[in-house]
Amino acid sequence: MQIAISGATGLVGSSLADALAGAEDEVIRLVRRNPSCRDVLWDPTVDSFDASTLAGCEAVVHLAGENIARGRWTAAKKQRIRESRVHSTRLLAEGLAACEQKPRVLICASAIGFYGNSGERLVDEQSPAGDDFLASVCQDWEVASQPARDAGIRVVNVRIGVVLSDRGGALAKMLTPFRLGLGGRVGSGQQYMSWIALPDLVGVLRHAIGAESLSGPVNAVAPHPVTNAEFTKTLGKVLGRPTLFPMPTVVARTMFGEMADALLLSSTRVSSKELEQSGYTFMYADLDSALRGVIQ
Ligand SMILES: NC(=O)c1ccc[n+]([C@@H]2O[C@H](COP(=O)([O-])OP(=O)(O)OC[C@H]3O[C@@H](n4cnc5c(N)ncnc54)[C@H](OP(=O)(O)O)[C@@H]3O)[C@@H](O)[C@H]2O)c1
């Protein structure tokens, strides 16, 4: 299969590209700079995209977006977080819709931030959106893929949970303090974290490309979300380190500003039922095995 990927230099995109290439699929990377011979150069900030450059691709996986956990959430950063997702998705969806030779499927990243701070309530794909900044970004991000759906392309909006990898993302940031014995729960520790190991997310994206029954929003989270306190305890156990240094809410807010509430203190307990019913089997269904699997 020929599969195009945007954001292919990122944590998820690079792992997906490696896995597809290893399975002898042909990967076409949509890159913003320095294209190599099979890459397609694109500018996600302009007003139109000539998707005929992707002719022959059977699937497009759109993962590009300004990193949300790097740097403080200034007004300009928040605008980049929104625009880099919503505008780029609309650009791609409209371009593919206008294309003579359309792909069969467009897989668009979204995030469990869609549900906002939902406490202990288990949320699924039918649950309403939250009312904070990330929830509004996720709603607009998903709506932006509609032109492709209207043109008959199967569109899957993959609501991704906290991706566990030692190469990047939230876990990689935690590893140094935890290895130094300086780790601990954040705030009350009662907030839920819905996580997914990176190898499983790659598996889910590949599954979504082939699973004709999947369309619209699909949660990409492991079956057992945990509280921050449980996560902290399990990570300490896997690393063989104590976790005696809690980070109080006020410290988290001082250090990380608005991002602390959205990413560290917010509680989201997300169901993986739809994904499992579509036939996906997790490699890492529980946190202990996932951490042991992804931490080298
Ligand atoms: N990692 C997680 O825990 C997590 C959780 C929920 C949702 N997601 C979503 O999954 C997708 C992939 O995540 P990731 O962790 O792989 O992200 P990442 O490592 O930050 O990579 C994202 C890629 O997007 C491109 N990009 C960066 N800034 C951009 C901008 N301003 N405009 C357009 N493109 C930009 C870059 O690729 P190029 O330079 O090659 O264009 C970058 O490598 C993202 O949309 C993210 O929001 C991730």
CSV table of C-alpha atoms and ligand atoms in Angstrom, one decimal:
chain,number,residue,atom,x,y,z
A,1,MET,CA,0.0,0.0,0.0
A,2,GLN,CA,1.0,3.6,-0.5
A,3,ILE,CA,0.4,5.6,2.6
A,4,ALA,CA,1.0,9.3,3.1
A,5,ILE,CA,1.8,10.6,6.6
A,6,SER,CA,1.9,14.2,7.8
A,7,GLY,CA,3.9,15.0,11.0
A,8,ALA,CA,6.1,12.0,10.0
A,9,THR,CA,9.1,13.5,11.9
A,10,GLY,CA,7.2,13.5,15.2
A,11,LEU,CA,7.0,10.9,18.0
A,12,VAL,CA,4.0,9.0,16.6
A,13,GLY,CA,4.6,9.7,12.9
A,14,SER,CA,8.2,8.5,12.8
A,15,SER,CA,7.2,5.2,14.6
A,16,LEU,CA,4.3,4.7,12.2
A,17,ALA,CA,6.5,5.4,9.2
A,18,ASP,CA,9.1,2.9,10.4
A,19,ALA,CA,6.5,0.2,11.1
A,20,LEU,CA,4.8,0.7,7.7
A,21,ALA,CA,8.1,0.7,5.8
A,22,GLY,CA,9.1,-2.5,7.8
A,23,ALA,CA,5.9,-4.1,6.5
A,24,GLU,CA,6.9,-3.1,3.0
A,25,ASP,CA,4.2,-0.5,2.6
A,26,GLU,CA,5.4,2.6,0.7
A,27,VAL,CA,5.4,5.7,2.9
A,28,ILE,CA,5.1,9.1,1.4
A,29,ARG,CA,5.9,11.8,4.0
A,30,LEU,CA,4.3,15.2,3.8
A,31,VAL,CA,7.1,17.5,5.0
A,32,ARG,CA,7.3,21.2,5.6
A,33,ARG,CA,11.0,21.4,4.7
A,34,ASN,CA,14.0,19.5,3.2
A,35,PRO,CA,12.1,16.9,1.2
A,36,SER,CA,14.0,13.8,0.1
A,37,CYS,CA,13.1,12.0,-3.1
A,38,ARG,CA,9.8,10.3,-2.1
A,39,ASP,CA,8.6,13.1,0.2
A,40,VAL,CA,5.9,15.6,-0.8
A,41,LEU,CA,6.6,19.2,0.3
A,42,TRP,CA,3.6,21.0,1.8
A,43,ASP,CA,2.9,24.2,3.6
A,44,PRO,CA,0.0,23.7,6.0
A,45,THR,CA,-0.4,27.5,6.5
A,46,VAL,CA,-1.5,28.4,3.0
A,47,ASP,CA,-5.0,28.3,1.5
A,48,SER,CA,-4.9,25.4,-0.9
A,49,PHE,CA,-3.1,22.1,-1.3
A,50,ASP,CA,-2.7,20.2,-4.6
A,51,ALA,CA,-3.6,16.7,-3.4
A,52,SER,CA,-2.9,15.3,-6.8
A,53,THR,CA,0.7,15.0,-5.5
A,54,LEU,CA,-0.7,12.2,-3.4
A,55,ALA,CA,-2.3,10.3,-6.3
A,56,GLY,CA,-2.0,6.6,-5.8
A,57,CYS,CA,-2.1,6.8,-2.1
A,58,GLU,CA,-4.7,4.5,-0.6
A,59,ALA,CA,-4.5,6.1,2.9
A,60,VAL,CA,-3.5,9.4,4.4
A,61,VAL,CA,-2.6,9.7,8.1
A,62,HIS,CA,-2.6,13.3,9.3
A,63,LEU,CA,-0.6,13.7,12.5
A,64,ALA,CA,0.9,17.2,12.1
A,65,GLY,CA,0.3,19.8,14.8
A,66,GLU,CA,2.2,22.2,17.0
A,67,ASN,CA,3.5,20.3,20.0
A,68,ILE,CA,1.2,21.1,23.0
A,69,ALA,CA,3.6,20.2,25.8
A,70,ARG,CA,6.7,22.1,24.7
A,71,GLY,CA,6.8,25.8,25.8
A,72,ARG,CA,4.4,27.9,27.8
A,73,TRP,CA,0.8,28.5,26.6
A,74,THR,CA,1.0,32.1,25.5
A,75,ALA,CA,-1.8,33.5,23.4
A,76,ALA,CA,0.5,33.1,20.3
A,77,LYS,CA,1.3,29.5,21.2
A,78,LYS,CA,-2.4,28.7,21.8
A,79,GLN,CA,-3.2,30.1,18.3
A,80,ARG,CA,-0.5,27.9,16.8
A,81,ILE,CA,-1.9,24.8,18.6
A,82,ARG,CA,-5.3,25.5,17.2
A,83,GLU,CA,-4.4,26.7,13.7
A,84,SER,CA,-1.7,24.0,13.0
A,85,ARG,CA,-4.4,21.4,13.5
A,86,VAL,CA,-7.7,22.9,12.3
A,87,HIS,CA,-6.3,24.8,9.3
A,88,SER,CA,-4.0,21.9,8.2
A,89,THR,CA,-6.9,19.4,8.5
A,90,ARG,CA,-9.3,21.5,6.5
A,91,LEU,CA,-6.6,22.1,3.8
A,92,LEU,CA,-5.9,18.4,3.5
A,93,ALA,CA,-9.6,17.4,3.6
A,94,GLU,CA,-10.6,19.9,0.9
A,95,GLY,CA,-7.6,19.0,-1.2
A,96,LEU,CA,-8.3,15.3,-1.0
A,97,ALA,CA,-12.0,15.9,-1.7
A,98,ALA,CA,-11.2,17.7,-4.9
A,99,CYS,CA,-8.8,15.0,-6.0
A,100,GLU,CA,-9.7,12.8,-9.0
A,101,GLN,CA,-8.0,9.8,-7.5
A,102,LYS,CA,-9.1,9.9,-3.8
A,103,PRO,CA,-7.6,7.8,-1.0
A,104,ARG,CA,-10.0,5.2,0.5
A,105,VAL,CA,-9.3,6.5,4.0
A,106,LEU,CA,-8.1,9.6,5.9
A,107,ILE,CA,-7.0,9.0,9.5
A,108,CYS,CA,-6.9,12.3,11.4
A,109,ALA,CA,-5.3,12.6,14.8
A,110,SER,CA,-7.5,14.1,17.5
A,111,ALA,CA,-7.1,13.8,21.3
A,112,ILE,CA,-9.0,12.7,24.4
A,113,GLY,CA,-8.7,16.4,25.4
A,114,PHE,CA,-12.1,16.4,23.5
A,115,TYR,CA,-13.8,15.3,26.7
A,116,GLY,CA,-12.3,18.1,28.9
A,117,ASN,CA,-12.0,17.5,32.6
A,118,SER,CA,-14.6,14.8,33.2
A,119,GLY,CA,-13.6,13.6,36.7
A,120,GLU,CA,-14.3,9.9,37.4
A,121,ARG,CA,-17.0,9.5,34.7
A,122,LEU,CA,-16.1,6.9,32.1
A,123,VAL,CA,-16.5,8.7,28.7
A,124,ASP,CA,-17.0,7.1,25.3
A,125,GLU,CA,-17.3,8.4,21.7
A,126,GLN,CA,-20.9,9.4,22.3
A,127,SER,CA,-20.0,11.6,25.3
A,128,PRO,CA,-20.3,15.4,24.9
A,129,ALA,CA,-17.3,17.6,24.4
A,130,GLY,CA,-15.7,19.4,27.4
A,131,ASP,CA,-15.7,23.2,27.7
A,132,ASP,CA,-12.0,24.1,27.9
A,133,PHE,CA,-9.4,25.3,25.3
A,134,LEU,CA,-8.3,21.8,24.3
A,135,ALA,CA,-11.9,20.5,24.0
A,136,SER,CA,-12.7,23.3,21.7
A,137,VAL,CA,-9.6,22.7,19.6
A,138,CYS,CA,-10.4,19.0,19.3
A,139,GLN,CA,-14.0,19.8,18.2
A,140,ASP,CA,-12.9,22.2,15.5
A,141,TRP,CA,-10.1,19.8,14.5
A,142,GLU,CA,-12.6,16.9,13.9
A,143,VAL,CA,-15.1,19.1,12.1
A,144,ALA,CA,-12.3,20.3,9.8
A,145,SER,CA,-12.1,16.8,8.3
A,146,GLN,CA,-15.7,16.9,7.1
A,147,PRO,CA,-15.0,17.9,3.5
A,148,ALA,CA,-13.2,14.6,3.0
A,149,ARG,CA,-16.1,12.7,4.5
A,150,ASP,CA,-18.6,14.6,2.3
A,151,ALA,CA,-16.6,13.5,-0.7
A,152,GLY,CA,-17.0,9.8,0.2
A,153,ILE,CA,-13.6,9.2,1.9
A,154,ARG,CA,-13.8,7.1,5.1
A,155,VAL,CA,-12.6,9.5,7.8
A,156,VAL,CA,-11.4,8.2,11.3
A,157,ASN,CA,-10.8,10.8,14.0
A,158,VAL,CA,-8.5,9.0,16.4
A,159,ARG,CA,-8.9,10.5,19.9
A,160,ILE,CA,-5.4,9.7,21.2
A,161,GLY,CA,-4.7,9.3,24.9
A,162,VAL,CA,-1.4,10.1,26.7
A,163,VAL,CA,1.2,8.3,24.5
A,164,LEU,CA,3.8,6.3,26.5
A,165,SER,CA,7.3,6.2,25.1
A,166,ASP,CA,10.7,6.8,26.5
A,167,ARG,CA,11.6,8.7,23.3
A,168,GLY,CA,9.3,11.6,23.8
A,169,GLY,CA,6.0,12.9,25.2
A,170,ALA,CA,4.9,12.9,28.8
A,171,LEU,CA,6.6,9.8,30.0
A,172,ALA,CA,10.0,10.8,28.6
A,173,LYS,CA,9.7,14.1,30.6
A,174,MET,CA,9.0,12.2,33.8
A,175,LEU,CA,11.8,9.7,33.6
A,176,THR,CA,14.7,11.8,34.8
A,177,PRO,CA,13.0,13.1,38.0
A,178,PHE,CA,11.6,9.6,38.7
A,179,ARG,CA,15.0,7.9,38.2
A,180,LEU,CA,16.6,10.5,40.6
A,181,GLY,CA,14.0,9.4,43.2
A,182,LEU,CA,12.3,12.9,42.9
A,183,GLY,CA,9.0,11.7,41.4
A,184,GLY,CA,5.6,11.9,43.0
A,185,ARG,CA,1.9,12.4,42.3
A,186,VAL,CA,0.7,15.7,40.9
A,187,GLY,CA,-2.0,17.6,42.8
A,188,SER,CA,-4.5,15.2,44.6
A,189,GLY,CA,-3.3,12.3,42.4
A,190,GLN,CA,-7.0,11.4,42.0
A,191,GLN,CA,-7.2,12.6,38.4
A,192,TYR,CA,-7.6,9.9,35.7
A,193,MET,CA,-5.0,9.4,33.0
A,194,SER,CA,-6.0,7.5,29.9
A,195,TRP,CA,-2.8,6.3,28.3
A,196,ILE,CA,-1.7,4.2,25.4
A,197,ALA,CA,1.7,2.6,24.7
A,198,LEU,CA,3.3,3.9,21.5
A,199,PRO,CA,3.6,0.5,19.9
A,200,ASP,CA,-0.2,0.1,20.5
A,201,LEU,CA,-0.9,3.5,19.0
A,202,VAL,CA,1.0,2.5,15.9
A,203,GLY,CA,-1.0,-0.7,15.9
A,204,VAL,CA,-4.3,1.2,16.2
A,205,LEU,CA,-3.4,3.6,13.3
A,206,ARG,CA,-2.6,0.6,11.1
A,207,HIS,CA,-5.7,-1.2,12.2
A,208,ALA,CA,-7.8,1.9,11.5
A,209,ILE,CA,-6.4,2.0,7.9
A,210,GLY,CA,-7.8,-1.5,7.2
A,211,ALA,CA,-10.9,-1.7,9.5
A,212,GLU,CA,-13.8,-0.6,7.2
A,213,SER,CA,-16.2,-0.6,10.2
A,214,LEU,CA,-14.3,2.3,11.8
A,215,SER,CA,-15.3,5.8,10.9
A,216,GLY,CA,-15.8,9.0,12.9
A,217,PRO,CA,-14.4,9.4,16.4
A,218,VAL,CA,-12.5,6.4,17.9
A,219,ASN,CA,-10.7,6.5,21.2
A,220,ALA,CA,-7.1,5.3,21.1
A,221,VAL,CA,-6.5,4.5,24.8
A,222,ALA,CA,-5.6,1.2,26.6
A,223,PRO,CA,-8.5,-0.6,28.4
A,224,HIS,CA,-7.4,0.4,31.9
A,225,PRO,CA,-7.0,4.1,32.6
A,226,VAL,CA,-5.4,4.8,36.0
A,227,THR,CA,-5.4,7.7,38.5
A,228,ASN,CA,-2.2,9.8,38.6
A,229,ALA,CA,-1.5,8.3,42.0
A,230,GLU,CA,-1.6,4.8,40.5
A,231,PHE,CA,0.5,5.9,37.6
A,232,THR,CA,3.1,7.3,39.9
A,233,LYS,CA,3.2,4.2,42.1
A,234,THR,CA,3.5,1.9,39.1
A,235,LEU,CA,6.2,4.0,37.4
A,236,GLY,CA,8.2,4.1,40.7
A,237,LYS,CA,7.9,0.3,41.0
A,238,VAL,CA,9.0,-0.4,37.4
A,239,LEU,CA,12.0,1.9,37.9
A,240,GLY,CA,12.7,0.6,41.4
A,241,ARG,CA,12.6,4.1,42.8
A,242,PRO,CA,10.7,5.8,45.7
A,243,THR,CA,8.0,8.3,44.7
A,244,LEU,CA,7.9,10.5,47.8
A,245,PHE,CA,7.8,14.0,46.3
A,246,PRO,CA,4.3,15.1,45.4
A,247,MET,CA,3.9,18.1,43.2
A,248,PRO,CA,1.3,20.3,44.8
A,249,THR,CA,-1.3,21.9,42.5
A,250,VAL,CA,0.0,25.4,43.2
A,251,VAL,CA,3.5,24.4,42.2
A,252,ALA,CA,2.3,22.7,39.0
A,253,ARG,CA,0.4,25.9,38.1
A,254,THR,CA,3.3,28.1,38.8
A,255,MET,CA,5.7,26.0,36.8
A,256,PHE,CA,3.5,25.2,33.8
A,257,GLY,CA,0.8,27.9,33.8
A,258,GLU,CA,-2.5,27.1,32.1
A,259,MET,CA,-0.9,23.9,30.6
A,260,ALA,CA,-0.8,22.4,34.1
A,261,ASP,CA,-4.6,22.3,34.4
A,262,ALA,CA,-5.1,21.0,30.9
A,263,LEU,CA,-2.4,18.3,30.9
A,264,LEU,CA,-1.5,17.4,34.5
A,265,LEU,CA,-4.5,18.2,36.7
A,266,SER,CA,-7.4,17.4,34.4
A,267,SER,CA,-9.1,14.0,34.8
A,268,THR,CA,-10.2,12.0,31.8
A,269,ARG,CA,-11.3,8.4,32.1
A,270,VAL,CA,-11.8,7.1,28.6
A,271,SER,CA,-13.4,3.9,27.3
A,272,SER,CA,-11.6,1.7,24.7
A,273,LYS,CA,-14.6,-0.4,24.0
A,274,GLU,CA,-15.3,0.7,20.4
A,275,LEU,CA,-11.7,0.0,19.4
A,276,GLU,CA,-11.8,-3.4,21.0
A,277,GLN,CA,-15.2,-4.2,19.4
A,278,SER,CA,-13.7,-3.4,16.0
A,279,GLY,CA,-11.2,-6.2,16.5
A,280,TYR,CA,-8.1,-4.5,17.9
A,281,THR,CA,-6.1,-6.5,20.4
A,282,PHE,CA,-3.8,-4.6,22.7
A,283,MET,CA,-0.2,-5.6,23.1
A,284,TYR,CA,-0.1,-3.6,26.4
A,285,ALA,CA,-3.4,-3.6,28.2
A,286,ASP,CA,-2.2,-2.9,31.7
A,287,LEU,CA,0.1,-0.1,32.8
A,288,ASP,CA,2.8,-2.2,34.4
A,289,SER,CA,3.5,-4.2,31.2
A,290,ALA,CA,3.3,-1.1,29.1
A,291,LEU,CA,5.9,0.7,31.1
A,292,ARG,CA,8.2,-2.3,31.1
A,293,GLY,CA,7.7,-2.6,27.4
A,294,VAL,CA,8.4,1.0,26.4
A,295,ILE,CA,11.2,1.9,28.9
A,296,GLN,CA,14.6,0.7,27.7
B,1,LIG,N1,1.9,12.3,22.0
B,1,LIG,C1,0.8,12.3,22.7
B,1,LIG,O1,0.8,12.0,23.9
B,1,LIG,C2,-0.5,12.7,22.0
B,1,LIG,C3,-1.7,12.7,22.7
B,1,LIG,C4,-2.9,13.1,22.1
B,1,LIG,C5,-2.9,13.5,20.8
B,1,LIG,N2,-1.7,13.5,20.1
B,1,LIG,C6,-1.7,14.1,18.7
B,1,LIG,O2,-1.1,13.1,17.8
B,1,LIG,C7,-0.4,13.9,16.8
B,1,LIG,C8,1.0,13.4,16.7
B,1,LIG,O3,1.6,13.5,18.0
B,1,LIG,P1,3.2,13.5,18.3
B,1,LIG,O4,3.4,13.2,19.7
B,1,LIG,O5,3.8,12.6,17.3
B,1,LIG,O6,3.5,15.0,18.0
B,1,LIG,P2,5.0,15.7,17.8
B,1,LIG,O7,6.1,14.7,18.2
B,1,LIG,O8,5.0,17.0,18.4
B,1,LIG,O9,5.0,15.8,16.2
B,1,LIG,C9,4.1,16.5,15.4
B,1,LIG,C10,4.7,16.8,14.1
B,1,LIG,O10,3.8,17.8,13.5
B,1,LIG,C11,4.6,18.7,12.7
B,1,LIG,N3,4.4,20.1,13.2
B,1,LIG,C12,5.0,20.6,14.3
B,1,LIG,N4,4.6,21.9,14.5
B,1,LIG,C13,3.8,22.2,13.5
B,1,LIG,C14,3.1,23.3,13.1
B,1,LIG,N5,3.1,24.5,13.8
B,1,LIG,N6,2.3,23.2,12.0
B,1,LIG,C15,2.2,22.1,11.3
B,1,LIG,N7,2.9,21.0,11.6
B,1,LIG,C16,3.7,21.0,12.7
B,1,LIG,C17,6.1,18.3,12.8
B,1,LIG,O11,6.3,17.5,11.7
B,1,LIG,P3,7.0,18.1,10.3
B,1,LIG,O12,8.1,19.0,10.8
B,1,LIG,O13,7.6,16.9,9.7
B,1,LIG,O14,5.9,18.8,9.6
B,1,LIG,C18,6.1,17.4,14.1
B,1,LIG,O15,7.1,16.4,14.0
B,1,LIG,C19,-0.5,15.3,17.1
B,1,LIG,O16,-1.5,15.9,16.4
B,1,LIG,C20,-0.9,15.3,18.6
B,1,LIG,O17,-1.7,16.5,19.0
B,1,LIG,C21,-0.5,13.2,20.7
